[in-house]
Tab-separated table of C-alpha atoms in Angstrom:
chain	number	residue	atom	x	y	z
A	1123	MET	CA	28.362	-10.058	-70.438
A	1124	ASP	CA	27.508	-10.495	-74.173
A	1125	ARG	CA	24.096	-11.298	-75.623
A	1126	ASN	CA	24.690	-15.066	-75.684
A	1127	ASP	CA	25.727	-15.134	-72.034
A	1128	ALA	CA	22.717	-13.038	-71.035
A	1129	ARG	CA	20.347	-15.312	-72.943
A	1130	SER	CA	21.915	-18.353	-71.313
A	1131	PHE	CA	21.495	-16.798	-67.812
A	1132	PHE	CA	17.817	-15.966	-68.336
A	1133	ASP	CA	17.166	-19.439	-69.731
A	1134	LYS	CA	18.616	-20.952	-66.564
A	1135	VAL	CA	16.467	-18.682	-64.359
A	1136	LYS	CA	13.366	-19.551	-66.390
A	1137	LYS	CA	14.141	-23.252	-66.145
A	1138	PHE	CA	14.676	-22.999	-62.362
A	1139	GLY	CA	11.420	-21.088	-61.911
A	1140	SER	CA	9.480	-23.623	-63.937
A	1141	ALA	CA	10.931	-26.498	-61.912
A	1142	LEU	CA	10.122	-24.751	-58.605
A	1143	PHE	CA	6.544	-24.008	-59.677
A	1144	SER	CA	6.107	-27.623	-60.777
A	1145	ARG	CA	7.303	-28.926	-57.412
A	1146	LEU	CA	5.028	-26.543	-55.456
A	1147	SER	CA	2.086	-27.469	-57.654
A	1148	LYS	CA	2.658	-31.164	-57.035
A	1149	LEU	CA	3.000	-30.532	-53.275
A	1150	PHE	CA	-0.240	-28.534	-53.271
A	1151	ASP	CA	-2.047	-31.293	-55.192
A	1152	LYS	CA	-0.685	-33.880	-52.770
A	1153	ILE	CA	-1.936	-31.920	-49.758
A	1154	VAL	CA	-5.313	-30.942	-51.176
A	1155	TYR	CA	-6.217	-34.253	-52.768
A	1156	HIS	CA	-4.755	-36.450	-50.047
A	1157	LYS	CA	-7.606	-37.783	-47.887
A	1158	THR	CA	-6.152	-36.817	-44.469
A	1159	SER	CA	-4.573	-33.564	-45.618
A	1160	SER	CA	-7.755	-32.427	-47.331
A	1161	VAL	CA	-9.700	-32.888	-44.100
A	1162	ILE	CA	-7.153	-30.789	-42.166
A	1163	VAL	CA	-7.148	-28.075	-44.834
A	1164	SER	CA	-10.950	-28.008	-44.871
A	1165	LEU	CA	-11.024	-27.753	-41.100
A	1166	LEU	CA	-8.533	-24.848	-41.039
A	1167	VAL	CA	-10.454	-23.036	-43.771
A	1168	SER	CA	-13.717	-23.507	-41.862
A	1169	ILE	CA	-12.162	-22.176	-38.657
A	1170	GLY	CA	-10.783	-19.182	-40.541
A	1171	ILE	CA	-14.171	-18.388	-42.072
A	1172	CYS	CA	-15.882	-18.783	-38.667
A	1173	VAL	CA	-13.392	-16.456	-36.968
A	1174	ALA	CA	-13.726	-13.878	-39.747
A	1175	VAL	CA	-17.538	-13.916	-39.609
A	1176	ASN	CA	-17.789	-13.841	-35.813
A	1177	PHE	CA	-14.676	-11.771	-35.077
A	1178	ASP	CA	-16.554	-8.981	-33.305
A	1179	ASP	CA	-18.375	-11.406	-30.993
A	1180	ILE	CA	-15.174	-13.301	-30.202
A	1181	ARG	CA	-13.256	-10.099	-29.542
A	1182	TYR	CA	-16.010	-8.882	-27.221
A	1183	THR	CA	-16.170	-12.170	-25.320
A	1184	PHE	CA	-12.458	-12.563	-24.691
A	1185	PHE	CA	-11.134	-9.008	-24.635
A	1186	ASN	CA	-13.999	-6.646	-23.893
A	1187	SER	CA	-16.206	-8.569	-21.494
A	1188	ASP	CA	-18.635	-6.637	-19.366
A	1189	MET	CA	-16.306	-5.615	-16.518
A	1190	THR	CA	-17.468	-3.603	-13.517
A	1191	THR	CA	-15.452	-1.020	-11.618
A	1192	LEU	CA	-15.876	-0.307	-7.918
A	1193	ASN	CA	-14.213	2.675	-6.237
A	1194	LEU	CA	-13.349	2.357	-2.558
A	1195	PRO	CA	-12.196	5.659	-1.042
A	1196	GLY	CA	-10.648	5.914	2.406
A	1197	VAL	CA	-9.381	2.350	2.837
A	1198	PRO	CA	-7.299	2.157	6.064
A	1199	VAL	CA	-3.562	1.497	5.833
A	1200	GLU	CA	-2.165	-1.097	8.235
A	1201	VAL	CA	1.508	-0.543	9.097
A	1202	LYS	CA	3.705	-3.526	9.906
A	1203	ALA	CA	6.958	-2.309	11.444
A	1204	ASP	CA	9.087	-2.232	14.573
A	1205	MET	CA	7.239	0.704	16.074
A	1206	ASP	CA	9.182	0.435	19.325
A	1207	THR	CA	12.496	1.073	17.548
A	1208	TYR	CA	11.507	3.465	14.785
A	1209	GLU	CA	9.272	6.452	14.334
A	1210	ILE	CA	7.657	6.322	10.898
A	1211	SER	CA	6.527	9.244	8.769
A	1212	GLY	CA	5.128	9.476	5.257
A	1213	ILE	CA	2.302	6.945	5.540
A	1214	PRO	CA	-1.278	8.260	5.182
A	1215	SER	CA	-3.981	6.795	7.363
A	1216	THR	CA	-6.068	5.864	4.293
A	1217	VAL	CA	-5.716	5.373	0.524
A	1218	ASP	CA	-8.170	4.855	-2.358
A	1219	LEU	CA	-8.796	1.563	-4.172
A	1220	THR	CA	-10.246	0.873	-7.617
A	1221	LEU	CA	-11.505	-2.696	-8.113
A	1222	THR	CA	-12.201	-4.092	-11.597
A	1223	GLY	CA	-13.740	-7.488	-12.305
A	1224	ASP	CA	-16.688	-9.559	-13.361
A	1225	PRO	CA	-19.982	-8.064	-12.128
A	1226	ALA	CA	-20.761	-11.217	-10.144
A	1227	ASP	CA	-17.368	-11.110	-8.407
A	1228	ILE	CA	-17.747	-7.413	-7.619
A	1229	GLN	CA	-21.238	-7.950	-6.210
A	1230	SER	CA	-20.019	-10.902	-4.144
A	1231	PHE	CA	-17.242	-8.711	-2.743
A	1232	ARG	CA	-19.803	-6.008	-1.880
A	1233	ASN	CA	-21.797	-8.562	0.089
A	1234	GLN	CA	-18.805	-9.789	2.102
A	1235	SER	CA	-18.669	-8.876	5.762
A	1236	SER	CA	-14.882	-8.365	5.638
A	1237	ASN	CA	-13.452	-5.135	4.266
A	1238	ALA	CA	-10.412	-4.479	2.074
A	1239	VAL	CA	-7.232	-3.548	3.902
A	1240	VAL	CA	-4.040	-2.016	2.529
A	1241	VAL	CA	-0.766	-3.104	4.141
A	1242	ALA	CA	2.518	-1.194	4.328
A	1243	ASP	CA	5.084	-3.803	5.383
A	1244	LEU	CA	8.226	-2.071	6.668
A	1245	ARG	CA	9.667	-4.940	8.703
A	1246	SER	CA	12.590	-5.424	6.309
A	1247	PHE	CA	13.418	-1.717	5.980
A	1248	ALA	CA	16.282	0.108	7.688
A	1249	GLU	CA	16.644	3.613	9.097
A	1250	GLY	CA	16.397	6.423	6.551
A	1251	ASP	CA	14.345	7.179	3.445
A	1252	ASN	CA	12.631	4.185	1.852
A	1253	VAL	CA	10.151	3.497	-0.932
A	1254	VAL	CA	7.447	0.996	0.045
A	1255	SER	CA	4.911	-0.656	-2.261
A	1256	LEU	CA	1.457	-0.999	-0.757
A	1257	GLN	CA	-0.377	-4.325	-0.940
A	1258	ALA	CA	-4.126	-4.898	-0.762
A	1259	SER	CA	-5.572	-7.785	1.222
A	1260	ASN	CA	-9.064	-9.225	1.760
A	1261	VAL	CA	-9.765	-8.869	-1.986
A	1262	PRO	CA	-10.487	-11.988	-4.140
A	1263	SER	CA	-7.632	-12.869	-6.499
A	1264	GLN	CA	-9.845	-12.679	-9.600
A	1265	ILE	CA	-10.515	-8.978	-8.975
A	1266	GLU	CA	-7.927	-6.506	-10.262
A	1267	VAL	CA	-6.869	-3.946	-7.645
A	1268	GLN	CA	-5.380	-0.507	-8.218
A	1269	ILE	CA	-4.095	1.393	-5.176
A	1270	ASN	CA	-3.814	5.167	-5.237
A	1271	PRO	CA	-1.097	5.896	-4.329
A	1272	SER	CA	0.534	2.493	-4.875
A	1273	THR	CA	3.975	3.476	-3.500
A	1274	LEU	CA	5.054	5.798	-0.697
A	1275	ASN	CA	8.231	7.591	0.305
A	1276	VAL	CA	8.626	6.604	3.950
A	1277	ASP	CA	11.145	7.818	6.522
A	1278	LEU	CA	12.217	5.605	9.419
A	1279	GLU	CA	13.909	7.482	12.231
A	1280	LYS	CA	15.405	5.638	15.143
A	1281	LYS	CA	14.117	6.410	18.618
A	1282	ILE	CA	16.411	7.102	21.562
A	1283	THR	CA	15.740	7.297	25.302
A	1284	LYS	CA	16.416	10.195	27.661
A	1285	SER	CA	15.605	10.924	31.278
A	1286	PHE	CA	13.504	13.979	32.201
A	1287	PRO	CA	12.530	15.472	35.588
A	1288	VAL	CA	8.869	15.396	36.589
A	1289	ASP	CA	6.798	18.227	38.052
A	1290	ALA	CA	3.118	18.265	39.066
A	1291	GLU	CA	0.504	20.454	37.418
A	1292	LEU	CA	-2.760	21.079	39.281
A	1293	LEU	CA	-5.991	21.352	37.325
A	1294	ILE	CA	-8.085	23.499	39.637
A	1295	GLY	CA	-11.773	22.612	39.802
A	1296	VAL	CA	-14.790	24.916	39.821
A	1297	GLY	CA	-15.052	26.905	43.074
A	1298	GLN	CA	-11.386	26.223	43.920
A	1299	LYS	CA	-8.240	28.301	43.659
A	1300	ARG	CA	-4.554	27.444	43.474
A	1301	SER	CA	-3.899	28.879	46.923
A	1302	ASP	CA	-6.186	26.220	48.444
A	1303	PHE	CA	-3.431	23.665	47.948
A	1304	ASP	CA	-0.048	23.606	49.573
A	1305	THR	CA	2.188	21.010	47.891
A	1306	ALA	CA	1.973	18.465	45.066
A	1307	THR	CA	4.788	15.899	45.240
A	1308	PRO	CA	5.323	13.179	42.574
A	1309	ALA	CA	6.371	9.763	43.902
A	1310	GLN	CA	9.346	9.764	41.501
A	1311	THR	CA	11.447	12.670	40.352
A	1312	SER	CA	12.249	11.535	36.811
A	1313	VAL	CA	10.922	9.385	33.963
A	1314	GLN	CA	12.286	7.912	30.733
A	1315	ILE	CA	11.061	9.281	27.401
A	1316	LYS	CA	11.624	7.432	24.123
A	1317	ALA	CA	11.306	9.420	20.896
A	1318	THR	CA	13.308	10.775	17.982
A	1319	LEU	CA	16.193	13.108	18.736
A	1320	GLU	CA	14.256	16.059	17.322
A	1321	LYS	CA	11.312	15.435	19.620
A	1322	LEU	CA	13.499	14.924	22.677
A	1323	GLN	CA	15.253	18.227	22.000
A	1324	SER	CA	11.889	20.001	21.778
A	1325	ILE	CA	10.714	18.879	25.244
A	1326	ARG	CA	10.896	21.599	27.857
A	1327	LYS	CA	8.993	20.020	30.736
A	1328	VAL	CA	7.215	16.824	31.803
A	1329	GLU	CA	4.277	17.217	34.156
A	1330	ALA	CA	1.936	14.928	36.056
A	1331	ILE	CA	-1.589	16.290	35.529
A	1332	VAL	CA	-3.518	16.327	38.827
A	1333	ASP	CA	-7.256	17.020	38.790
A	1334	THR	CA	-8.242	18.626	42.121
A	1335	THR	CA	-11.989	18.729	41.421
A	1336	GLY	CA	-13.953	17.906	44.587
A	1337	LYS	CA	-10.822	17.590	46.747
A	1338	SER	CA	-10.910	19.400	50.078
A	1339	ALA	CA	-8.423	17.287	52.057
A	1340	ASP	CA	-5.003	15.800	51.485
A	1341	PHE	CA	-5.090	13.099	48.766
A	1342	THR	CA	-2.930	10.883	46.570
A	1343	ILE	CA	-3.764	10.303	42.923
A	1344	ASN	CA	-2.298	8.387	39.986
A	1345	ALA	CA	-1.660	11.233	37.534
A	1346	PRO	CA	-0.970	10.849	33.782
A	1347	LEU	CA	2.292	12.301	32.448
A	1348	VAL	CA	2.469	14.787	29.585
A	1349	ALA	CA	5.526	16.242	27.803
A	1350	TYR	CA	5.380	19.868	26.599
A	1351	ASP	CA	7.470	21.903	24.173
A	1352	ALA	CA	8.452	25.571	24.512
A	1353	ASN	CA	5.069	26.694	23.150
A	1354	GLY	CA	3.134	24.645	25.671
A	1355	SER	CA	2.033	22.109	23.050
A	1356	LYS	CA	2.015	18.398	23.842
A	1357	VAL	CA	4.865	16.337	22.410
A	1358	ASP	CA	3.880	12.909	21.134
A	1359	ALA	CA	6.383	10.632	22.842
A	1360	GLN	CA	6.568	7.340	24.731
A	1361	ILE	CA	6.846	8.081	28.465
A	1362	THR	CA	7.775	5.318	30.919
A	1363	PRO	CA	5.943	5.044	33.187
A	1364	SER	CA	2.926	6.738	31.640
A	1365	SER	CA	1.659	7.920	35.042
A	1366	VAL	CA	2.963	8.502	38.563
A	1367	GLU	CA	1.453	8.859	42.010
A	1368	VAL	CA	1.244	12.419	43.267
A	1369	SER	CA	0.583	13.376	46.900
A	1370	VAL	CA	-1.274	16.656	47.330
A	1371	THR	CA	-1.635	18.522	50.626
A	1372	VAL	CA	-4.321	21.084	51.362
A	1373	LYS	CA	-3.494	24.223	53.361
A	1374	THR	CA	-4.372	23.707	57.026
A	1375	ASN	CA	-6.007	27.101	57.413
A	1376	ASN	CA	-8.387	26.329	54.573
A	1377	ASN	CA	-12.028	25.601	55.569
């Protein structure tokens, strides 16, 4: 590009810039000096100045209002599940809640007779490991709720049923001895126990617990059933029926 071409190019740019500036200037004058437009511009400028001057107050009102926090430790967890089909593990009996909201709302919640409840809804879950999100209820919607922990790793294990023989165990009262009694015969020889496979395999005996306190003659009693493992510890399982009648005979030569 020679000097003449360069000069011609810059002249064109200068001419274009001058024309653009002239158009913008006319548009600005039309907006500013037009009756309606000038009112709108004045209003926007006033709002801008007001926001700039009172920015801290506005920010405090809308974004940093005086919020109150209430900690609720030990809130009970309500489990919704098919407890007859599954045994559930991994759910604590209580969790902690942190409530955040307007002081008036928090105080109103404090004064309520009802208490917050956390729900673990497992009704749609299948057997195996699951992750469940806890939900809080009995808390006003305008109060923010944080649950700790908010999710749980829960295991659902299917229960199965097995038949077990029943024996009778005598609880000897004060001033008595085992030799005072002759026989203790349950009305039925077996019961059904429903539990997980692991629990069923741990059961070594099922006994009807007979309290002999104050008994000096033959008697029949409705005795509760208890399942024991190899260490003599009780196994938490569903026994059907939960009790059986036991007939106890006293030795005839006993006075």
